[in-house]
XYZ file of C-alpha atoms in Angstrom:
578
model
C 0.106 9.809 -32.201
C 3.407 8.143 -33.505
C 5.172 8.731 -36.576
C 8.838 7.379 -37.469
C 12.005 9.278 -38.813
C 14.506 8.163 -40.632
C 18.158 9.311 -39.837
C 21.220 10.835 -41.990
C 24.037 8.932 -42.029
C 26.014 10.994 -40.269
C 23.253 11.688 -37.412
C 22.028 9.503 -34.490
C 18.705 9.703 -32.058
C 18.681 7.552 -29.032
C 15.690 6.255 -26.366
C 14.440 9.537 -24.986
C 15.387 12.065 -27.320
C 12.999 14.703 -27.946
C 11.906 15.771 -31.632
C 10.045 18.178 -33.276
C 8.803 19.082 -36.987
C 6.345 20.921 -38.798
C 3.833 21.272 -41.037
C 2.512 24.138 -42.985
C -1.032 23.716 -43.252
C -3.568 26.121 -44.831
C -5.500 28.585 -43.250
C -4.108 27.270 -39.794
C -0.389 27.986 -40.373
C 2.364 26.069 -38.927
C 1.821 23.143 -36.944
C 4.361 21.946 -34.608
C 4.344 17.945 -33.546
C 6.731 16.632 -30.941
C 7.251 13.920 -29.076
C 9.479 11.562 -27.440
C 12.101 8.996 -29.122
C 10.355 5.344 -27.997
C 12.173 3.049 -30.174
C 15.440 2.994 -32.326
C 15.867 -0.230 -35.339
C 18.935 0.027 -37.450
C 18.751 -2.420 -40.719
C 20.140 -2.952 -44.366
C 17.838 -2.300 -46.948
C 18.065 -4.779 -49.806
C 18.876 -7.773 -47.243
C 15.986 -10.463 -48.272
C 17.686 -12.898 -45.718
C 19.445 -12.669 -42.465
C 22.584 -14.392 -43.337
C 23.065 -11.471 -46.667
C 24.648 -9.375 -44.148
C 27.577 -11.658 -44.549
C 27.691 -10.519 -47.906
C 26.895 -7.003 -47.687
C 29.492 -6.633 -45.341
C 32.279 -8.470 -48.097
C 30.658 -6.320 -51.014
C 28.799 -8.928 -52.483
C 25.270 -7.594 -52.339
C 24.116 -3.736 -52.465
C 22.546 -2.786 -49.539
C 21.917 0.470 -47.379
C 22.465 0.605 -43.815
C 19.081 2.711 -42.187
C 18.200 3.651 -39.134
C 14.875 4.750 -38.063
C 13.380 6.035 -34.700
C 9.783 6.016 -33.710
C 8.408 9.305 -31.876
C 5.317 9.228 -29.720
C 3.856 12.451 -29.810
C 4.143 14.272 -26.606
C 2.493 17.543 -28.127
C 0.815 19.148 -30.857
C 0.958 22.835 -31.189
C -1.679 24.170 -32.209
C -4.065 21.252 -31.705
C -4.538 20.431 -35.071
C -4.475 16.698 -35.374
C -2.901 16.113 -38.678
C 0.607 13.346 -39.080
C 3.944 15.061 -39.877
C 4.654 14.952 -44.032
C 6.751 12.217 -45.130
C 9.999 13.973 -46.417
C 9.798 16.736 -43.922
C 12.443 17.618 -41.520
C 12.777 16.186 -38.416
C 15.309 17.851 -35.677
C 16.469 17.158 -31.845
C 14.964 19.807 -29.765
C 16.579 21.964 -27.492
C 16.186 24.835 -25.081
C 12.379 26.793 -25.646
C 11.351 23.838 -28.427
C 12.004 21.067 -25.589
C 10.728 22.965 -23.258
C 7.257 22.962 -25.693
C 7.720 19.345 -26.063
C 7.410 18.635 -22.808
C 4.788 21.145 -21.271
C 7.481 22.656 -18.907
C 7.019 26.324 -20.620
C 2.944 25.801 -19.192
C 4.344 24.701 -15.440
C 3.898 27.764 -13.204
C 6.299 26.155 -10.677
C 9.103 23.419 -11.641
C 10.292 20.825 -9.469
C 13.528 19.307 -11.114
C 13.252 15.515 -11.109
C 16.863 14.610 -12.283
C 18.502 14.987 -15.517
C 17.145 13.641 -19.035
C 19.176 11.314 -21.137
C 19.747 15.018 -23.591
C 21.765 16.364 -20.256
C 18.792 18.785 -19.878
C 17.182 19.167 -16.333
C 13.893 16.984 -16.044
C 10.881 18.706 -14.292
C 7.464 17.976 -12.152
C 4.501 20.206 -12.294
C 4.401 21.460 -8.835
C 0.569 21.631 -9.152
C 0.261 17.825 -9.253
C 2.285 17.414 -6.331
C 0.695 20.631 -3.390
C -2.610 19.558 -4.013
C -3.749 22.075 -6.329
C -4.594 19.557 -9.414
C -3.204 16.543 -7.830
C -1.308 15.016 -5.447
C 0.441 12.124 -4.031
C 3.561 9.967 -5.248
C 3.855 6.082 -6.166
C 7.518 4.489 -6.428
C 8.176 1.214 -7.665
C 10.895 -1.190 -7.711
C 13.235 -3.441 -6.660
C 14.499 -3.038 -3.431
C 18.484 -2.169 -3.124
C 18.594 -1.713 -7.116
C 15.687 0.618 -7.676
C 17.109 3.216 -5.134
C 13.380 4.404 -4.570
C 14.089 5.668 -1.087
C 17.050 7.587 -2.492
C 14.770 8.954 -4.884
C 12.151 9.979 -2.610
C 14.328 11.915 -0.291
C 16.018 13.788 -3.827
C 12.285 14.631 -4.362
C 11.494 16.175 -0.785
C 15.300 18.133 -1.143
C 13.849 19.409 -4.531
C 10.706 20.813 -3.121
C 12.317 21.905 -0.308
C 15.369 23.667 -2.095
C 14.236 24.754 -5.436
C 12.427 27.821 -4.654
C 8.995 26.174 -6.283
C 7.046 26.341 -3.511
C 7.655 30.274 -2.513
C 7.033 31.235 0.894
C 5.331 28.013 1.638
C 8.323 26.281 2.271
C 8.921 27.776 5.637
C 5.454 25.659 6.499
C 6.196 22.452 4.285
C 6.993 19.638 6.609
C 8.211 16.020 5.309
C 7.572 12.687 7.947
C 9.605 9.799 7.061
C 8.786 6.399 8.090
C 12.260 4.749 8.264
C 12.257 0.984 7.990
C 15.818 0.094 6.644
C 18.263 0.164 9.086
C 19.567 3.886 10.533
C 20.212 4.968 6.756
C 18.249 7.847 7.357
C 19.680 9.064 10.622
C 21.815 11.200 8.924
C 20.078 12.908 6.433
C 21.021 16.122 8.252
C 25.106 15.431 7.683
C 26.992 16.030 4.662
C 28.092 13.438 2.410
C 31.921 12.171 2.309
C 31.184 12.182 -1.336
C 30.439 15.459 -1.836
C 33.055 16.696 -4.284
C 32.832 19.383 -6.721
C 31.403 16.719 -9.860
C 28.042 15.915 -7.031
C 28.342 19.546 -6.779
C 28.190 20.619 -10.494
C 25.591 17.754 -10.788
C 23.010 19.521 -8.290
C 23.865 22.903 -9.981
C 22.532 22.058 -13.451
C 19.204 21.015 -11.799
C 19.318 24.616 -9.589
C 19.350 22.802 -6.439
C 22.483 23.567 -3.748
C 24.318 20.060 -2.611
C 23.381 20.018 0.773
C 22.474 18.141 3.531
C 18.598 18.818 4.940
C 19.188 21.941 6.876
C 16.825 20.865 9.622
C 15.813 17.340 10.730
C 14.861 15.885 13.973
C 14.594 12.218 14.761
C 12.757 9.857 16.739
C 13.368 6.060 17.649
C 11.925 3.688 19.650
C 12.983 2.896 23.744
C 15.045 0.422 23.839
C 13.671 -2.524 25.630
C 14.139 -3.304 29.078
C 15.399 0.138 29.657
C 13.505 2.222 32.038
C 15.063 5.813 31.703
C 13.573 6.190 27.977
C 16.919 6.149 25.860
C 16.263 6.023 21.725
C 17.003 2.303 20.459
C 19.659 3.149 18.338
C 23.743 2.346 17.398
C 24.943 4.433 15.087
C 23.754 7.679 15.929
C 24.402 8.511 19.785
C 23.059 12.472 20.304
C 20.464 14.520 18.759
C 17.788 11.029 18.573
C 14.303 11.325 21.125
C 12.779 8.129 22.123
C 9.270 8.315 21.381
C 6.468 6.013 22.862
C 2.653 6.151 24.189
C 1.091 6.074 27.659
C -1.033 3.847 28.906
C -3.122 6.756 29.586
C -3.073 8.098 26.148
C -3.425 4.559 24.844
C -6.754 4.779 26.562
C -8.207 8.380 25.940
C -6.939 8.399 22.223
C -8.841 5.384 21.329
C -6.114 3.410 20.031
C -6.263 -0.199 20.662
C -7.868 -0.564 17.285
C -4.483 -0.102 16.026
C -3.270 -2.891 17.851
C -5.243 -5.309 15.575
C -3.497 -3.705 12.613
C -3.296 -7.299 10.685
C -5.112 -7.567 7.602
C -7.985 -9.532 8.655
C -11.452 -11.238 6.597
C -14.136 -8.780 7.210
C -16.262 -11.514 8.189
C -14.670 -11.478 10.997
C -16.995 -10.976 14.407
C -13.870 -10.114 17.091
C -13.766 -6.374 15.975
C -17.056 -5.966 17.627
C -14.921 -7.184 20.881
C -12.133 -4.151 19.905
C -14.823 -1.547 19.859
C -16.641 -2.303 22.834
C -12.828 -2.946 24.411
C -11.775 0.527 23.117
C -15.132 2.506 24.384
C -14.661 0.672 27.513
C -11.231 1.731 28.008
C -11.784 5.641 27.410
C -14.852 5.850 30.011
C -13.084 3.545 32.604
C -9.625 4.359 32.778
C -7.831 7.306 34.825
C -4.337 8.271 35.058
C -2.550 7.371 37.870
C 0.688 9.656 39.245
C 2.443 11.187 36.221
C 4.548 7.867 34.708
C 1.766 7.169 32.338
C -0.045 4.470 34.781
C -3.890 4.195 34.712
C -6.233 2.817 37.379
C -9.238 0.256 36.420
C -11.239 -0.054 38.629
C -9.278 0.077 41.777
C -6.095 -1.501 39.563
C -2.919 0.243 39.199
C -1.705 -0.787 35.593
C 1.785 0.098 34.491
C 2.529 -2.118 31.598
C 1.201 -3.482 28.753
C 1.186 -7.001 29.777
C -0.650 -5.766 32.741
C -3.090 -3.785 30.824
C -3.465 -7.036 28.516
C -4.016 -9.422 30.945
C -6.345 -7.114 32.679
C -8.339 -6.890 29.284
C -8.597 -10.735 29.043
C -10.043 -11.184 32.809
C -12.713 -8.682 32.061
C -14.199 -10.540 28.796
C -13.350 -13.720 29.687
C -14.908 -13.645 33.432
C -18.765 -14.048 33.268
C -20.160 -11.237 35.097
C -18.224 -8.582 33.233
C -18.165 -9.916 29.704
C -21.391 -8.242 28.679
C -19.986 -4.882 29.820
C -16.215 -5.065 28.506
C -17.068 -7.529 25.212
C -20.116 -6.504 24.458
C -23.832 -8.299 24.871
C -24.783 -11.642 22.787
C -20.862 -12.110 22.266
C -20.398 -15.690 22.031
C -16.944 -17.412 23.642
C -15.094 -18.000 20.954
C -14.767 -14.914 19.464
C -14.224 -13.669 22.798
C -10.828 -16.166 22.818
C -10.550 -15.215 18.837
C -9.776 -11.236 20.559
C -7.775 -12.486 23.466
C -5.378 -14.872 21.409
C -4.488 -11.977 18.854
C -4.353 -9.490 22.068
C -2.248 -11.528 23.651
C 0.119 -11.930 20.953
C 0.908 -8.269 20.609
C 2.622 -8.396 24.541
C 6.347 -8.748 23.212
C 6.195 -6.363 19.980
C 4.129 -3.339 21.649
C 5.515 -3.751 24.977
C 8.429 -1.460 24.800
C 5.943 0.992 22.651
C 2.860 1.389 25.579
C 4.242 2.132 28.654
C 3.562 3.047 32.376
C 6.432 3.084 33.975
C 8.774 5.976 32.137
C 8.304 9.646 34.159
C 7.218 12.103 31.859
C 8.302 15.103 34.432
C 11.839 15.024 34.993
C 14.496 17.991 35.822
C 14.794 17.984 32.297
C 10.997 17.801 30.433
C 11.312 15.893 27.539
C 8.292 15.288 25.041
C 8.288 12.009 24.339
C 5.597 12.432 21.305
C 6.494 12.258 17.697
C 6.287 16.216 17.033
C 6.378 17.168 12.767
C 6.469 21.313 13.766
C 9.622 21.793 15.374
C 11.441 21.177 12.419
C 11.020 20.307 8.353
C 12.060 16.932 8.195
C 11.028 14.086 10.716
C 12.409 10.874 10.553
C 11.237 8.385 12.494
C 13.030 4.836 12.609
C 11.133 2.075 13.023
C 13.661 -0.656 12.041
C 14.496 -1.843 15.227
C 10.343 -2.858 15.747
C 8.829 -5.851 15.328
C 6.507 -5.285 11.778
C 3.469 -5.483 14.107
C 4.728 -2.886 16.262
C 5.396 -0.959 13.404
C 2.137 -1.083 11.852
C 0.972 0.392 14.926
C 3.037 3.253 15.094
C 2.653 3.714 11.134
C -1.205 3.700 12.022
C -1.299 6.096 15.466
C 1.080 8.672 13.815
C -0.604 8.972 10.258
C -4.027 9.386 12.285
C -3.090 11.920 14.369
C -1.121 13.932 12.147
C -4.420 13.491 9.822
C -6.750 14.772 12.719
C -4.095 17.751 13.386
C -4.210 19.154 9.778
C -8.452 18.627 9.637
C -7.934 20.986 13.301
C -5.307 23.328 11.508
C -6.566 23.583 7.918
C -4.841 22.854 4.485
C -2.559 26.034 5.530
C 0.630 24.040 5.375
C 2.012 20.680 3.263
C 2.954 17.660 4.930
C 4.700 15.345 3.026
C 4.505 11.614 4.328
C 7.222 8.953 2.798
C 5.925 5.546 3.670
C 8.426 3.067 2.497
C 7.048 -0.644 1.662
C 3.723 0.574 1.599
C 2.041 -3.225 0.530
C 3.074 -4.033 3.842
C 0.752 -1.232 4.920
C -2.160 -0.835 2.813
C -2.187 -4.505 0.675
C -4.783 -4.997 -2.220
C -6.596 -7.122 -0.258
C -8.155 -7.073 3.230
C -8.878 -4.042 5.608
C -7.437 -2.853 8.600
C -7.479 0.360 10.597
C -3.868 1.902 9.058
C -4.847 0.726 5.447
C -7.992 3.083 6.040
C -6.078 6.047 7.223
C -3.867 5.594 3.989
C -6.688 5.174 1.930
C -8.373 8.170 3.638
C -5.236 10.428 2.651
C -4.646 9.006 -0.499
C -8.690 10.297 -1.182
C -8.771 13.280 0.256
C -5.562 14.104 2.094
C -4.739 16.906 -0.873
C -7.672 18.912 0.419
C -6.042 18.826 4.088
C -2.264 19.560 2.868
C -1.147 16.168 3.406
C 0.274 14.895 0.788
C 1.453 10.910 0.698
C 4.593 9.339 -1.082
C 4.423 5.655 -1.261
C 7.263 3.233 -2.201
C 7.199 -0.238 -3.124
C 8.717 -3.252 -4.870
C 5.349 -4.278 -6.354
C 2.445 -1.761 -7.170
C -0.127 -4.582 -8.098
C 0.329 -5.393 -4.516
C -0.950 -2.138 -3.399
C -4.493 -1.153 -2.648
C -5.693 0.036 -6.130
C -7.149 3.139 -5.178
C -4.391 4.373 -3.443
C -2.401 3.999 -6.770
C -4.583 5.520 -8.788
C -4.594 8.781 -6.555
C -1.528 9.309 -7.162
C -0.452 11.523 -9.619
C 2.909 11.554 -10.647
C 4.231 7.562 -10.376
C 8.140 6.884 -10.700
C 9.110 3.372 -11.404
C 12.758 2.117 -11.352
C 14.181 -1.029 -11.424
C 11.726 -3.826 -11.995
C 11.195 -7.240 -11.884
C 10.256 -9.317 -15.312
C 6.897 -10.503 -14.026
C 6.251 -7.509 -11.996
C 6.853 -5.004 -15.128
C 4.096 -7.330 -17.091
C 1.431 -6.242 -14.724
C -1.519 -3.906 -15.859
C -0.339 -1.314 -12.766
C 2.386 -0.427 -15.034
C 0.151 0.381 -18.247
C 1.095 3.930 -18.346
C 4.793 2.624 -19.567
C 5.456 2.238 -23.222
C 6.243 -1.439 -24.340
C 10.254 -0.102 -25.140
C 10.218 0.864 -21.016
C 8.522 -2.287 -19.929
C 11.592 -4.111 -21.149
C 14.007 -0.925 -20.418
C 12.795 -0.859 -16.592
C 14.340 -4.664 -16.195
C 17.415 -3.355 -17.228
C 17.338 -0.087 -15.770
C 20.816 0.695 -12.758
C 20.525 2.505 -9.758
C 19.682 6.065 -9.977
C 18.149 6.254 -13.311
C 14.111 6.379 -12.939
C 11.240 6.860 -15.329
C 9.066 9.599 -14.373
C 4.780 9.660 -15.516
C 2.467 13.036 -15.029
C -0.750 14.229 -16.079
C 0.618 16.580 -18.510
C 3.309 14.507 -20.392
C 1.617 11.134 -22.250
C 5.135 9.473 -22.257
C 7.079 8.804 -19.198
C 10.431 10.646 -19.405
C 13.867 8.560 -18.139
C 15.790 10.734 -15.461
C 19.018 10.284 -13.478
C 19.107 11.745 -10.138
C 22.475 12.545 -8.379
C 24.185 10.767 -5.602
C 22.542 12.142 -1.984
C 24.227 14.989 -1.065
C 23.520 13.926 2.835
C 24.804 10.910 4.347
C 23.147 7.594 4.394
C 25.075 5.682 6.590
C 27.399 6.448 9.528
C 30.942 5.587 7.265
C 29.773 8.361 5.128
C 29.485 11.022 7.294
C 31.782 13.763 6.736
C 32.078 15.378 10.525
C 33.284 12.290 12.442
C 32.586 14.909 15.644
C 28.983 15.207 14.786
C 27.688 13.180 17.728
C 28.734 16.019 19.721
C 25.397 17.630 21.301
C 25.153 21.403 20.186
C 23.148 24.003 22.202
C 19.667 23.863 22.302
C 19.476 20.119 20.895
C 17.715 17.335 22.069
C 20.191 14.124 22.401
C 19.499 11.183 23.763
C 21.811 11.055 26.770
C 20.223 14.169 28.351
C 16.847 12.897 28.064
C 17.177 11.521 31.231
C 19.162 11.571 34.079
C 21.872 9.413 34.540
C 20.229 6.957 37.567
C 23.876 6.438 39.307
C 25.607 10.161 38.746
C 24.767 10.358 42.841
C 26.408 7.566 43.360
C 29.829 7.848 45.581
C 32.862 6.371 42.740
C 35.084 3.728 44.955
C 38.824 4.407 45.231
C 40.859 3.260 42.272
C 38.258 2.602 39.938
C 38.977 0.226 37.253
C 37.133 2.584 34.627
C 37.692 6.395 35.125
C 35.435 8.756 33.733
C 37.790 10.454 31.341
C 36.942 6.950 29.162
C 33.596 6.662 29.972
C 31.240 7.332 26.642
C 28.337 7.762 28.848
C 26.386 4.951 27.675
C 24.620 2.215 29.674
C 25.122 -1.704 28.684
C 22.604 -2.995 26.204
C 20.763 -6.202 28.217
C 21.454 -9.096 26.562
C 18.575 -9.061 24.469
């Protein structure tokens, strides 16, 4: 499974080579062994002691200078098992023998990863990624040096753009959770960058340098704000607010989600959510069409209100048993209302009553994946409770869609710090939608890409499910864990070292992780590098943010020599002073 080769004097292999040679072998014919360059050690031969370089160097002492590379075998064609002859030839492979090497001339459909340290084009077996033989993705590494959102959104462009998946690309869909600022915001803009070197770079891999062709994005209200604008700075048009009714909160079952916290099993006040829930779906009824429900004769149009409503029914006496359940002792009745409670300020903006949902101008405010092929959704401007909750709702109903629908289509979900979702230890209800995907989510078309600075963080069986796992920059300690077994000893160390962009790629098919560099996004990722500085401008037919609702004072009469005339008005209202 290894074997070493010694090198000319005038020739050179480096980390990641690929090699071949053969063997003639009777009454089987030739047998081709290849593999991958894991380790280079140049030495003199005839040095007894370190400091006789000294003299070798001045003449002094005859030595040879020898360089030898050590090849883990990647493939043996035909499966004979037998080592490579000492004294055979060894060469660099290229073109149909690399392909060999590397199982690409057995992948049906080729994704292209990112270049190879040859200069050739790196590929994925499509079949691990659809679902057919495998699915799901696992990125590691340190954030801002790693680049494994970068990476991830080269992936989905490659799928996308490559021509692998056929005529199931007009159906593949991609939801990003977006946790980092409004980097993603932009994915749909090209790149000030983008010269004719990105250019070439994206041509060698067969992909165009583009930006994604179609992309809608969501954000969160911002707070205080009662006509529903998106929470956002940098991006002023094409963004739609998204959010949940009271009145959906109820029917859809999802205060569960509220208690997204990884909590001790042992815990009793989860029999309190459940009953809460049930309680909730028989009881409540809309009330006008802003969301509002009525309880019992109560008119509830915010979350607070909802919330406090909660606690008077299982604290009071006479409706406890109904609303917390029978035999529920007190204190884990004020175990539930202290952690409800608590969730007032980071889901308030989130579960609302009070925003019309029929206006001149109808405007869904539901996170909607069909309408276009990429979804962002930016959560950065949430509290992380609030956006474990949305993480949770939207992964469960996009889960329950595609069980409705069938595996007819691929959904491709990019959850970024995904410890902070699904941890090794614990349970909560968004670690068991993950966990449901990440088991069986292949079978429904849904097909999860995880990043993280530390795998041995994650749930375990969510990183085994995965199929193809990328790592890139790593901490020491981190590297040292058994999650990265799958990486030679030479890429432990390598991985520590490793700059931005360059990422070693593991699948099924290849027993050596190959090293790839991926180009420089080809889409903005920030507003300064946006290439259109007019983009902002609404186009027909798209959904901005400041025609999602009407302007509240457009009716109102403007006073004689206003101080601010409309031709420098941007439209905006004031942020509160939050």
């Amino acid at each position: 499974m290894k074997f070493h080769v010694a090198l000319s004097p005038d020739a050179y292999l480096q980390l990641d080579d690929v090699v071949s040679t053969r063997r003639e072998i009777p009454g089987r014919g030739t047998v081709v062994t290849s593999g991958v360059v894991t380790e280079v050690v140049a030495r003199h031969e005839g040095a007894a002691f370190g400091s006789d370089v000294f003299l070798i160097a001045d003449g002094i002492l005859p030595a040879t200078v020898q360089e030898i590379a050590e090849v883990t075998t990647t493939r043996v064609d035909p499966e004979c098992y037998v080592p490579p002859r000492p004294g055979e030839v060894a060469v660099r492979a290229a073109g149909m023998a690399r392909d060999a090497a590397l199982y690409f001339d057995r992948m049906d459909a080729r994704v292209p990863a990112g270049i190879g340290r040859d200069g050739e084009p790196i590929y994925l077996n499509l079949e691990f990624l659809d679902g057919t033989r495998g699915a799901h993705v696992s990125i590691s590494g340190i954030s801002g040096v790693a680049t494994k959102t970068s990476f991830a959104l080269f992936l989905l462009h490659s799928l996308f753009t490559s021509g692998a998946l056929g005529a199931r690309a007009v159906n593949a869909k991609a939801l990003i959770f977006s946790v980092k600022g409004e980097d993603l915001l932009f994915v749909d803009q090209p790149n000030t960058r983008l010269d004719g070197e990105l250019s070439a770079a994206y041509a060698r891999l067969g992909l165009p340098a583009r930006p994604f062709a179609s992309a809608g994005f969501y954000a969160p209200p911002l707070p205080g704000d009662t006509t529903g604008r998106p929470h956002v700075t940098g991006r002023t048009s094409g963004v739609t607010a998204f959010w949940w009714t009271l009145a959906e909160f109820c029917q859809r079952e999802l205060l569960p989600y509220v208690f997204a916290d990884i909590e001790d099993e042992k815990n009793q006040y989860t029999i309190v959510v459940h009953q809460v829930t049930s309680q909730l779906r028989r009881e409540a009824q809309p009330a006008g069409n802003d969301g509002a429900v009525t309880i019992d004769g109560t008119i509830l149009r915010t979350w607070p209100d909802l919330v406090d409503f909660i606690c008077d029914k299982v604290t009071d006496d006479v409706t406890r048993p109904d609303w917390a359940g029978p035999a529920i002792g007190l204190g884990t009745v004020n175990a539930f209302v202290r952690r409800l409670r608590s969730s007032q300020r980071a889901l308030g903006p989130l579960l609302r009553g009070d925003l019309s949902t029929v206006t001149d101008h109808p405007v869904s405010h539901s996170i909607d994946t069909s309408q276009q092929q990429v979804t962002v959704v930016d959560l950065h401007n949430l509290p992380e409770r609030a956006q474990r909750f949305v993480v949770g709702v939207v992964l469960a109903a996009e889960t329950a869609r595609k069980e409705q629908a069938g595996p007819g289509g691929l959904l491709f979900t990019m959850v970024d710090e995904l410890n902070k979702y699904a941890p090794r230890d614990g349970s909560s209800p968004i670690k068991d939608v993950l966990l449901d995907i990440a088991e069986r989510g292949r079978s429904l078309g849904i097909i999860l890409i995880g990043a993280q600075q530390t795998a041995s963080e994650v749930e375990r069986r969510i990183v085994s499910n995965s199929s193809i796992k990328i790592v890139g920059r790593l901490d020491a300690a981190e590297a040292g864990r058994p999650e990265y077994g799958f990486l030679p000893t030479s890429q432990r160390q390598r991985a520590t070292l490793a700059r931005p962009g360059t990422m070693f790629v593991s699948q099924p098919e290849i027993p050596v992780p190959l090293a790839v560099e991926f180009p420089f996004p080809a889409w903005a990722t920030r507003l300064s590098e946006v290439a259109d500085p007019t983009f902002t401008t609404p186009t027909a037919g798209q959904r901005t943010s400041s025609t999602a609702r009407p302007d509240p004072f457009s009716r109102l009469p403007q006073a004689d020599g206003d101080p601010w005339p409309d031709d420098t008005d941007d439209g905006a209202i004031d942020e509160p002073p939050y």
